[in-house]
Short mmCIF file of C-alpha atoms in Angstrom, two decimals:
data_model
loop_
_atom_site.label_atom_id
_atom_site.label_comp_id
_atom_site.label_asym_id
_atom_site.label_seq_id
_atom_site.Cartn_x
_atom_site.Cartn_y
_atom_site.Cartn_z
CA MET A 17 8.87 22.03 -15.10
CA ILE A 18 9.12 22.81 -11.32
CA THR A 19 6.43 20.43 -8.73
CA PRO A 20 5.94 23.21 -5.49
CA LYS A 21 5.33 21.99 -2.64
CA PHE A 22 1.93 21.46 -2.08
CA SER A 23 -0.60 19.54 0.69
CA CYS A 24 -4.37 18.30 0.45
CA THR A 25 -6.79 18.10 3.04
CA GLN A 26 -10.89 17.85 3.10
CA ASN A 27 -14.06 17.94 4.69
CA GLU A 28 -17.68 16.02 3.62
CA SER A 29 -18.15 18.42 0.56
CA SER A 30 -15.02 19.49 -0.48
CA VAL A 31 -11.34 19.41 -1.30
CA THR A 32 -8.62 22.11 -0.56
CA ILE A 33 -4.92 22.35 -2.09
CA SER A 34 -2.60 24.23 -0.77
CA LEU A 35 0.47 24.67 -3.14
CA TYR A 36 3.41 27.49 -2.13
CA VAL A 37 4.74 29.34 -4.90
CA PRO A 38 6.35 32.52 -4.27
CA SER A 39 4.40 35.06 -7.51
CA ALA A 40 1.57 33.74 -9.58
CA SER A 41 0.43 35.92 -11.99
CA GLU A 42 -0.82 33.59 -14.56
CA VAL A 43 -2.76 30.74 -13.14
CA GLU A 44 -3.96 28.19 -15.22
CA ILE A 45 -6.36 25.60 -13.40
CA ASP A 46 -7.64 21.86 -15.15
CA VAL A 47 -10.54 19.59 -13.39
CA ASP A 48 -11.00 16.38 -15.17
CA GLY A 49 -12.80 13.62 -13.36
CA THR A 50 -10.39 12.69 -10.51
CA GLN A 51 -7.83 14.67 -12.08
CA PHE A 52 -6.54 18.02 -11.21
CA SER A 53 -3.71 20.21 -12.67
CA VAL A 54 -2.52 23.72 -12.14
CA HIS A 55 0.43 25.24 -14.01
CA ILE A 56 1.87 28.92 -12.82
CA ASN A 57 5.32 29.30 -15.06
CA PRO A 58 7.55 27.79 -13.56
CA TYR A 59 5.59 25.20 -11.42
CA PHE A 60 3.60 22.85 -12.54
CA LEU A 61 1.12 20.25 -9.94
CA ARG A 62 -0.73 17.35 -11.39
CA LEU A 63 -2.88 15.50 -8.80
CA ASN A 64 -5.26 11.91 -9.74
CA PHE A 65 -7.45 11.90 -6.49
CA SER A 66 -9.10 8.58 -5.50
CA GLY A 67 -13.40 9.93 -6.67
CA ASN A 68 -13.94 12.94 -9.19
CA VAL A 69 -14.63 16.75 -8.08
CA VAL A 70 -15.81 19.50 -10.32
CA GLU A 71 -15.66 23.26 -10.21
CA ASP A 72 -18.77 24.66 -9.11
CA ASP A 73 -20.52 27.72 -7.68
CA ASP A 74 -19.24 26.64 -4.44
CA SER A 75 -14.77 26.77 -5.71
CA HIS A 76 -12.59 29.03 -5.60
CA ALA A 77 -8.76 29.92 -6.15
CA ARG A 78 -7.40 32.06 -3.45
CA TYR A 79 -3.90 33.71 -3.38
CA ASP A 80 -2.04 35.38 -0.44
CA PRO A 81 1.04 36.81 -1.87
CA SER A 82 2.28 37.54 2.09
CA THR A 83 2.85 34.11 2.38
CA GLY A 84 2.73 32.99 -1.13
CA TYR A 85 0.61 30.40 -0.88
CA LEU A 86 -2.39 29.46 -3.53
CA THR A 87 -5.48 27.82 -2.51
CA VAL A 88 -7.98 25.89 -4.47
CA LYS A 89 -10.74 24.56 -3.02
CA LEU A 90 -12.79 21.92 -5.98
CA SER A 91 -16.05 20.31 -4.50
CA LYS A 92 -16.65 16.23 -4.55
CA GLU A 93 -19.25 15.03 -7.40
CA THR A 94 -20.39 12.49 -4.76
CA ARG A 95 -21.03 14.56 -0.83
CA GLY A 96 -19.64 12.47 1.79
CA GLU A 97 -17.08 10.27 -0.34
CA TYR A 98 -13.96 9.86 1.15
CA PHE A 99 -10.85 10.27 -0.75
CA GLY A 100 -8.20 8.15 1.17
CA ASP A 101 -4.49 9.08 1.55
CA LEU A 102 -4.16 12.76 0.69
CA ASP A 103 -1.40 12.70 2.69
CA LEU A 104 0.63 10.29 0.73
CA LEU A 105 1.25 13.27 -1.61
CA ALA A 106 3.93 10.78 -3.89
CA LYS A 107 0.87 8.04 -4.19
CA LEU A 108 -1.19 11.55 -5.63
CA LEU A 109 1.16 12.80 -8.07
CA ALA A 110 1.17 8.85 -9.80
CA PRO A 111 -0.20 9.32 -13.17
CA ARG A 112 -3.72 8.04 -13.93
CA SER A 113 -5.15 4.97 -12.81
CA SER A 114 -5.22 2.36 -15.62
CA SER A 115 -9.53 2.04 -14.79
CA VAL A 116 -9.90 6.07 -15.46
CA ALA A 117 -8.05 5.52 -18.25
CA GLU A 118 -10.43 3.70 -19.76
CA GLU A 119 -13.01 5.79 -19.33
CA THR A 120 -11.42 8.00 -21.47
CA ASP A 121 -9.16 6.74 -23.74
CA GLY A 122 -10.71 3.46 -25.16
CA PRO A 123 -10.60 -0.20 -23.61
CA LEU A 124 -8.19 -1.59 -21.88
CA SER A 125 -6.32 -4.32 -23.97
CA GLU A 126 -6.95 -8.19 -23.28
CA GLY A 127 -5.37 -8.84 -20.21
CA GLU A 128 -4.99 -5.94 -18.70
CA PRO A 129 -6.28 -5.27 -14.75
CA LYS A 130 -8.96 -3.24 -14.32
CA GLY A 131 -8.62 -0.77 -11.58
CA GLY A 132 -4.66 -1.57 -11.04
CA VAL A 133 -1.53 0.18 -11.49
CA TYR A 134 -0.78 2.52 -14.38
CA HIS A 135 0.95 0.83 -16.61
CA PRO A 136 3.15 3.08 -19.12
CA THR A 137 3.90 1.44 -22.65
CA ILE A 138 6.95 3.43 -22.70
CA GLU A 139 10.14 3.36 -20.18
CA VAL A 140 11.23 6.85 -18.98
CA ILE A 141 14.96 6.70 -18.89
CA GLY A 142 16.29 10.49 -18.22
CA GLY A 143 15.13 14.39 -19.34
CA SER A 144 12.47 16.25 -18.73
CA ASP A 145 10.56 15.65 -15.55
CA ASP A 146 7.70 16.41 -18.08
CA PRO A 147 6.23 13.00 -18.79
CA ALA A 148 4.03 15.20 -22.08
CA GLU A 149 7.44 16.68 -22.92
CA GLU A 150 9.24 13.26 -23.23
CA LEU A 151 6.53 11.91 -24.53
CA ALA A 152 6.76 14.59 -27.64
CA ALA A 153 10.80 13.77 -28.13
CA ALA A 154 10.07 10.14 -28.66
CA THR A 155 8.18 10.67 -31.20
CA GLU A 156 8.58 13.46 -32.96
CA ASN A 157 10.65 12.00 -35.87
CA MET A 158 8.13 8.66 -36.23
CA THR A 159 6.04 8.42 -39.60
CA LEU A 160 2.91 6.49 -40.57
CA ASP A 161 4.63 4.12 -42.21
CA GLU A 162 6.70 3.03 -38.43
CA GLU A 163 3.62 3.13 -36.82
CA ARG A 164 2.11 0.68 -39.58
CA ARG A 165 5.22 -1.77 -39.63
CA VAL A 166 4.62 -2.01 -35.36
CA LEU A 167 0.72 -2.89 -35.56
CA LEU A 168 1.16 -5.15 -38.77
CA GLU A 169 3.99 -7.46 -36.80
CA ALA A 170 1.45 -7.71 -34.22
CA GLU A 171 -1.33 -8.37 -35.92
CA GLN A 172 0.38 -11.47 -37.73
CA ALA A 173 1.48 -12.59 -34.76
CA GLY A 174 -2.16 -12.79 -33.12
CA TRP A 175 -2.07 -9.60 -30.37
CA HIS A 176 -0.21 -12.51 -27.88
CA TYR A 177 2.45 -11.97 -26.09
CA PRO A 178 5.57 -13.65 -26.70
CA GLN A 179 6.51 -16.74 -24.71
CA SER A 180 9.32 -19.01 -24.84
CA VAL A 181 10.93 -22.56 -22.62
CA PRO A 182 13.54 -21.17 -20.12
CA SER A 183 16.59 -21.96 -20.28
CA ASP A 184 18.61 -23.85 -17.39
CA GLN A 185 21.97 -22.82 -19.54
CA PRO A 186 22.94 -19.40 -18.20
CA GLU A 187 22.14 -16.16 -20.79
CA LEU A 188 24.80 -15.52 -23.71
CA SER A 189 26.36 -12.00 -22.99
CA THR A 190 28.92 -10.65 -24.99
CA SER A 191 29.59 -8.23 -22.02
CA ILE A 192 31.95 -8.58 -19.39
CA ASN A 193 30.44 -6.41 -16.88
CA LYS A 194 27.19 -7.78 -15.70
CA PRO A 195 23.81 -5.79 -15.14
CA TYR A 196 22.99 -6.01 -11.27
CA GLY A 197 20.52 -3.50 -9.07
CA PHE A 198 16.26 -2.67 -9.81
CA LEU A 199 15.49 -4.36 -12.91
CA ASP A 200 19.23 -5.33 -13.87
CA ALA A 201 19.32 -1.88 -15.06
CA TYR A 202 22.89 -0.54 -13.00
CA SER A 203 26.40 -1.72 -13.76
CA GLY A 204 29.98 0.50 -13.17
CA TYR A 205 29.14 1.19 -9.52
CA PHE A 206 31.28 -1.28 -8.05
CA LYS A 207 34.36 -1.05 -10.33
CA HIS A 208 36.48 0.71 -7.36
CA VAL A 209 35.54 -0.92 -4.21
CA GLY A 210 38.39 -2.46 -3.98
CA HIS A 211 40.02 0.87 -2.64
CA THR A 212 37.09 1.38 -0.16
CA SER A 213 36.38 -0.68 3.27
CA ASN A 214 33.21 -1.89 2.91
CA GLU A 215 31.36 -4.19 5.34
CA VAL A 216 28.42 -4.71 3.13
CA ASN A 217 29.08 -5.88 0.09
CA GLU A 218 30.22 -9.69 0.14
CA LEU A 219 31.58 -9.57 -3.75
CA GLY A 220 34.01 -6.41 -3.43
CA GLU A 221 35.13 -5.85 -7.05
CA ASP A 222 33.58 -9.00 -8.21
CA ALA A 223 29.87 -7.23 -8.39
CA GLU A 224 30.66 -6.17 -11.98
CA ARG A 225 31.50 -10.01 -13.32
CA LEU A 226 29.92 -12.48 -11.72
CA THR A 227 26.54 -13.78 -13.23
CA MET A 228 23.23 -14.23 -11.18
CA ALA A 229 24.10 -18.02 -10.29
CA GLU A 230 27.02 -16.92 -8.94
CA ARG A 231 26.48 -14.16 -6.62
CA LYS A 232 24.19 -17.19 -5.31
CA LYS A 233 26.59 -19.36 -4.52
CA ARG A 234 28.46 -16.64 -3.47
CA ARG A 235 25.82 -15.43 -0.73
CA GLU A 236 25.01 -19.05 -0.27
CA ALA A 237 28.33 -19.61 0.72
CA HIS A 238 29.56 -16.74 2.75
CA GLU A 239 26.00 -17.49 5.03
CA SER A 240 27.80 -20.69 5.65
CA GLN A 241 30.30 -19.29 6.50
CA LYS A 242 28.94 -17.14 8.81
CA TRP A 243 26.89 -19.13 11.25
CA ASP A 244 27.87 -20.16 14.32
CA GLU A 245 26.22 -23.14 16.17
CA GLU A 246 27.39 -22.23 19.52
CA TYR A 247 25.58 -18.43 19.09
CA TYR A 248 23.10 -19.71 17.78
CA LEU A 249 22.57 -22.35 20.98
CA ALA A 250 23.53 -19.41 23.13
CA ASP A 251 20.61 -17.29 22.11
CA PHE A 252 18.37 -20.06 22.12
CA VAL A 253 19.15 -21.29 25.82
CA ASN A 254 19.49 -17.81 27.25
CA ASP A 255 16.20 -16.32 25.60
CA GLU A 256 14.97 -13.82 28.38
CA GLU A 257 16.15 -10.46 26.07
CA ILE A 258 14.52 -11.83 22.90
CA GLN A 259 11.43 -12.80 24.35
CA GLU A 260 10.93 -9.25 25.08
CA ILE A 261 11.90 -7.89 22.08
CA ILE A 262 9.32 -10.43 20.64
CA ARG A 263 6.67 -9.60 22.61
CA TRP A 264 7.03 -6.09 21.30
CA GLU A 265 3.54 -4.71 19.68
CA SER A 266 4.83 -3.08 16.11
CA PRO A 267 3.54 0.12 15.18
CA TYR A 268 2.26 -1.39 12.12
CA ALA A 269 -0.46 -4.31 14.01
CA SER A 270 -2.76 -0.52 13.84
CA GLY A 271 -1.33 0.79 10.55
CA THR A 272 -3.88 3.49 11.32
CA GLY A 273 -3.93 6.97 12.37
CA VAL A 274 0.11 8.21 11.30
CA ASP A 275 0.46 11.63 9.41
CA PHE A 276 3.19 12.67 7.68
CA THR A 277 5.28 15.92 8.63
CA GLU A 278 6.42 18.65 6.13
CA GLU A 279 9.75 17.67 5.89
CA GLU A 280 8.98 13.90 5.59
CA ASN A 281 6.78 14.59 2.49
CA ALA A 282 9.20 16.71 1.36
CA ALA A 283 11.64 14.07 0.64
CA MET A 284 9.11 11.24 -0.79
CA LEU A 285 8.95 14.05 -3.20
CA ARG A 286 12.54 14.08 -3.79
CA LEU A 287 12.22 10.65 -4.94
CA PRO A 288 13.04 9.83 -8.68
CA ARG A 289 9.59 9.69 -10.87
CA LYS A 290 10.54 6.83 -13.31
CA GLU A 291 8.62 4.48 -15.37
CA TYR A 292 9.44 1.57 -16.41
CA LEU A 293 8.25 -1.23 -18.72
CA VAL A 294 7.97 -4.36 -16.38
CA SER A 295 6.88 -7.69 -18.03
CA PRO A 296 5.12 -10.55 -15.70
CA THR A 297 8.70 -12.15 -14.44
CA GLN A 298 10.27 -9.26 -13.61
CA SER A 299 6.76 -7.96 -11.47
CA ARG A 300 7.67 -11.50 -9.36
CA THR A 301 11.06 -11.07 -8.91
CA LEU A 302 10.25 -7.28 -7.65
CA GLU A 303 7.03 -8.55 -5.24
CA LEU A 304 9.23 -11.04 -3.33
CA THR A 305 12.43 -9.09 -3.39
CA LEU A 306 9.74 -6.73 -1.60
CA ILE A 307 9.84 -9.83 0.59
CA GLY A 308 13.31 -9.30 1.64
CA VAL A 309 13.22 -5.80 1.75
CA LEU A 310 10.73 -5.91 4.34
CA PHE A 311 11.66 -8.84 6.28
CA ALA A 312 15.58 -6.62 6.82
CA PHE A 313 13.01 -3.81 7.63
CA ALA A 314 11.59 -5.44 10.06
CA TYR A 315 14.19 -7.34 11.47
CA ASP A 316 15.79 -4.14 12.40
CA LEU A 317 12.86 -2.16 13.52
CA ARG A 318 11.60 -4.98 16.05
CA THR A 319 14.87 -5.10 17.89
CA THR A 320 15.44 -2.23 18.09
CA LEU A 321 12.52 -1.68 19.39
CA GLY A 322 11.35 1.02 17.18
CA ASP A 323 14.09 3.37 17.97
CA PRO A 324 17.52 3.25 15.40
CA THR A 325 20.33 3.03 15.83
CA THR A 326 24.47 3.54 13.69
CA GLU A 327 24.25 0.08 13.92
CA SER A 328 20.47 -0.39 11.71
CA ALA A 329 21.76 0.32 8.58
CA TRP A 330 23.87 -2.19 7.90
CA THR A 331 21.80 -4.85 9.95
CA ILE A 332 19.18 -4.17 6.99
CA ALA A 333 21.99 -4.03 4.28
CA SER A 334 23.03 -7.58 5.58
CA LEU A 335 20.11 -8.96 5.67
CA CYS A 336 18.82 -8.00 2.53
CA PRO A 337 20.57 -10.28 -0.20
CA ALA A 338 19.04 -7.70 -2.48
CA PHE A 339 21.53 -4.81 -1.36
CA SER A 340 24.54 -6.87 -0.07
CA ALA A 341 24.61 -9.92 -3.00
CA LEU A 342 23.26 -8.37 -5.68
CA ASP A 343 21.74 -11.23 -5.53
CA VAL A 344 17.62 -12.15 -6.05
CA SER A 345 17.74 -15.21 -8.36
CA PRO A 346 16.61 -17.34 -5.54
CA PHE A 347 13.36 -15.91 -5.07
CA SER A 348 11.87 -18.45 -7.62
CA ASP A 349 8.34 -18.80 -4.83
CA MET A 350 7.63 -17.09 -1.62
CA ARG A 351 9.33 -20.12 0.53
CA SER A 352 12.89 -19.61 -1.27
CA THR A 353 12.67 -15.85 -0.73
CA LEU A 354 12.04 -16.69 3.05
CA VAL A 355 14.35 -18.76 3.63
CA THR A 356 17.15 -16.77 2.25
CA SER A 357 15.92 -14.08 4.97
CA TYR A 358 15.40 -16.53 8.20
CA ARG A 359 19.26 -17.90 6.91
CA ARG A 360 20.96 -14.37 7.20
CA ALA A 361 18.84 -13.36 9.75
CA LEU A 362 20.68 -16.44 11.92
CA ALA A 363 24.10 -16.12 10.74
CA PHE A 364 24.36 -12.24 10.73
CA PRO A 365 23.26 -9.63 13.34
CA LEU A 366 23.06 -9.54 17.00
CA TYR A 367 20.47 -11.40 18.23
CA ARG A 368 19.74 -15.34 15.90
CA ASN A 369 16.99 -16.66 16.79
CA TRP A 370 14.19 -18.67 15.09
CA LYS A 371 11.21 -17.29 16.92
CA LEU A 372 12.26 -13.70 16.26
CA CYS A 373 12.63 -14.87 12.35
CA GLU A 374 8.81 -16.03 13.13
CA ARG A 375 7.86 -12.79 14.46
CA CYS A 376 9.66 -10.98 11.81
CA ARG A 377 7.47 -13.03 9.10
CA GLU A 378 4.23 -11.64 10.42
CA ASP A 379 5.27 -8.09 10.83
CA VAL A 380 6.13 -8.16 7.26
CA GLY A 381 2.85 -9.21 6.63
CA ASP A 382 1.48 -6.55 8.82
CA ILE A 383 3.20 -4.27 6.81
CA LEU A 384 1.82 -5.33 3.77
CA LYS A 385 -1.85 -5.73 5.02
CA GLY A 386 -1.10 -2.46 5.16
CA GLY A 387 -1.23 -2.18 1.16
CA VAL A 388 0.52 1.09 -0.40
CA ARG A 389 0.16 3.24 3.19
CA GLY A 390 1.56 0.17 5.19
CA VAL A 391 4.93 0.13 2.52
CA THR A 392 4.94 3.72 1.92
CA LEU A 393 4.81 4.23 6.21
CA THR A 394 8.46 2.56 6.26
CA HIS A 395 9.11 5.66 5.53
CA LYS A 396 7.46 7.64 8.16
CA VAL A 397 8.56 4.68 11.63
CA ARG A 398 12.38 4.95 10.73
CA HIS A 399 13.17 7.54 9.05
CA TYR A 400 15.67 5.74 6.31
CA HIS A 401 16.83 8.33 4.76
CA ARG A 402 18.33 9.78 7.56
CA ILE A 403 19.99 6.76 8.72
CA GLY A 404 22.22 6.20 5.58
CA THR A 405 20.21 3.32 4.37
CA SER A 406 19.29 5.02 1.03
CA ALA A 407 19.60 1.96 -0.73
CA MET A 408 16.14 0.77 0.57
CA TYR A 409 14.52 4.17 0.61
CA HIS A 410 15.35 3.98 -3.32
CA TRP A 411 14.12 0.94 -3.74
CA LEU A 412 11.01 1.34 -2.22
CA GLY A 413 10.36 4.57 -3.20
CA ALA A 414 10.61 2.67 -7.06
CA TYR A 415 8.62 -0.04 -5.84
CA MET A 416 5.94 1.80 -5.12
CA GLU A 417 6.09 4.27 -7.93
CA ILE A 418 5.04 1.81 -10.84
CA THR A 419 3.53 -1.62 -9.30
CA ALA A 420 2.35 -1.31 -5.88
CA SER A 421 -1.57 -1.12 -5.35
CA ASP A 422 -3.68 -2.34 -1.87
CA ASP A 423 -4.93 -5.36 -3.55
CA ARG A 424 -1.92 -7.16 -4.70
CA LEU A 425 -0.03 -6.05 -1.43
CA GLY A 426 -2.73 -7.64 0.34
CA LYS A 427 -2.38 -10.80 -1.71
CA LEU A 428 1.20 -10.86 -0.88
CA SER A 429 -0.21 -10.51 2.93
CA THR A 430 -1.65 -13.39 2.59
CA GLU A 431 0.72 -15.26 0.52
CA ILE A 432 3.72 -15.24 3.49
CA ALA A 433 0.84 -15.47 6.76
CA ASN A 434 0.31 -18.50 4.84
CA ILE A 435 4.06 -20.15 4.42
CA THR A 436 6.29 -21.31 7.47
CA PRO A 437 9.76 -22.83 5.89
CA PRO A 438 10.95 -25.86 7.62
CA LYS A 439 13.75 -25.43 10.05
CA THR A 440 15.27 -28.08 7.78
CA SER A 441 15.27 -26.15 4.34
CA ILE A 442 17.30 -23.64 6.40
CA GLY A 443 20.48 -25.78 5.38
CA TRP A 444 21.82 -25.91 9.38
CA ALA A 445 20.64 -28.50 11.90
CA LEU A 446 18.80 -26.14 13.72
CA GLU A 447 16.75 -28.96 15.22
CA GLU A 448 19.66 -31.15 16.74
CA LEU A 449 20.84 -28.26 18.37
CA GLU A 450 17.61 -27.40 19.89
CA ASP A 451 17.09 -30.63 21.31
CA ALA A 452 20.56 -30.82 22.51
CA ALA A 453 19.57 -28.01 24.31
CA GLN A 454 16.45 -29.29 25.85
CA GLY A 455 18.23 -32.09 27.00
CA LEU A 456 16.55 -34.08 25.60
CA GLU A 457 20.01 -37.17 25.70
CA PRO A 458 20.66 -37.00 29.40
CA ASP A 459 23.52 -35.40 30.61
CA SER A 460 26.50 -36.92 32.54
CA ASP A 461 25.20 -35.93 36.14
CA ASP A 462 21.64 -37.16 35.28
CA GLU A 463 23.08 -40.24 34.88
CA ALA A 464 25.35 -40.62 37.83
CA GLU A 465 22.05 -39.69 39.72
CA ASP A 466 20.08 -42.69 38.11
#
């Protein structure tokens, strides 16, 4: 099935959906609470609004063959209710939330968040874009005995989630190749990189064989190799340009009043929509990796004053260890995540300044404070799909699809605002260099005057 191009608008009493379908001989429309779906072979669209819609005497559907647009008007169940984020088309396409599923499909399991994002029970790894077709294919050969066996095993385990004591020993693997990428779901992409030039990949062909611990060790060694005391001192003393960058007001300071163009919405809709099974540990790792991604974005956004350059792709990829070193292993807590981002911002890019790092941390908090809309707006502000940072673009698209919620992103914003890494945690003599630059120790000229 094909997802048609569409847009949504609203007024006090209704929601209007406009779909581009060049032919509309047979139209099937279904409205169920917050969910609206329409089928016009070969097109299918299913949207989930933040409030309930109903079909009544004021509702209608009209097709204009001269333009190819079908316009559907639905009444709001609660007149005057505001439906948020109607311009975030990818969010409207997301499956029904857990709170709605509880009302229609029975109670949630113990510990399941109410009103959060949709949590799939199967992982979609490929095939049809229609989840219903994928589910039918997956369960086609399932027998009652198999279902009964799974339920009995769960009942015998007391319906508890299996737990284990963490081990310091590396996980035993029978494969030479090690997985990496989003949820460690990829391998084999770096087999032949030795024959091509790449200024971002710090691991080379070894990326296929290094464990997480080895990637971390390689990354830290490369950061220390790139660390330049004289460069840092120069930016500390001659900081007029950096101070101007720090004073620049990020568009995320307000986070409102920005709309997406039709081209930008189309680009986001082209991102793969895939469902993943994510454990609590993986969810936390994704959240902290998100901090590193957004820090790199915030640094480039601020240092270019909102105007991307040909170096923007390199800057973002170099500052984000998940992209340049395939490294997410050190992200056990927020502080270590920020320390890694600070180290890279002080070792690689054009401007290397501690106060600039602090300002970028605040920018990340502002982005997260905007919730799902704030993070999605990173596509709007910089058009990263145009300047070559496809890794960030697709990573954020996958993250927003499976785990993001306004509540959780808001908590991350509060968490990052309450943590300031000390300079001693960076591993380099920053304070000693700054003290020397400020002349805390008298120089020879001062001694001669005395």
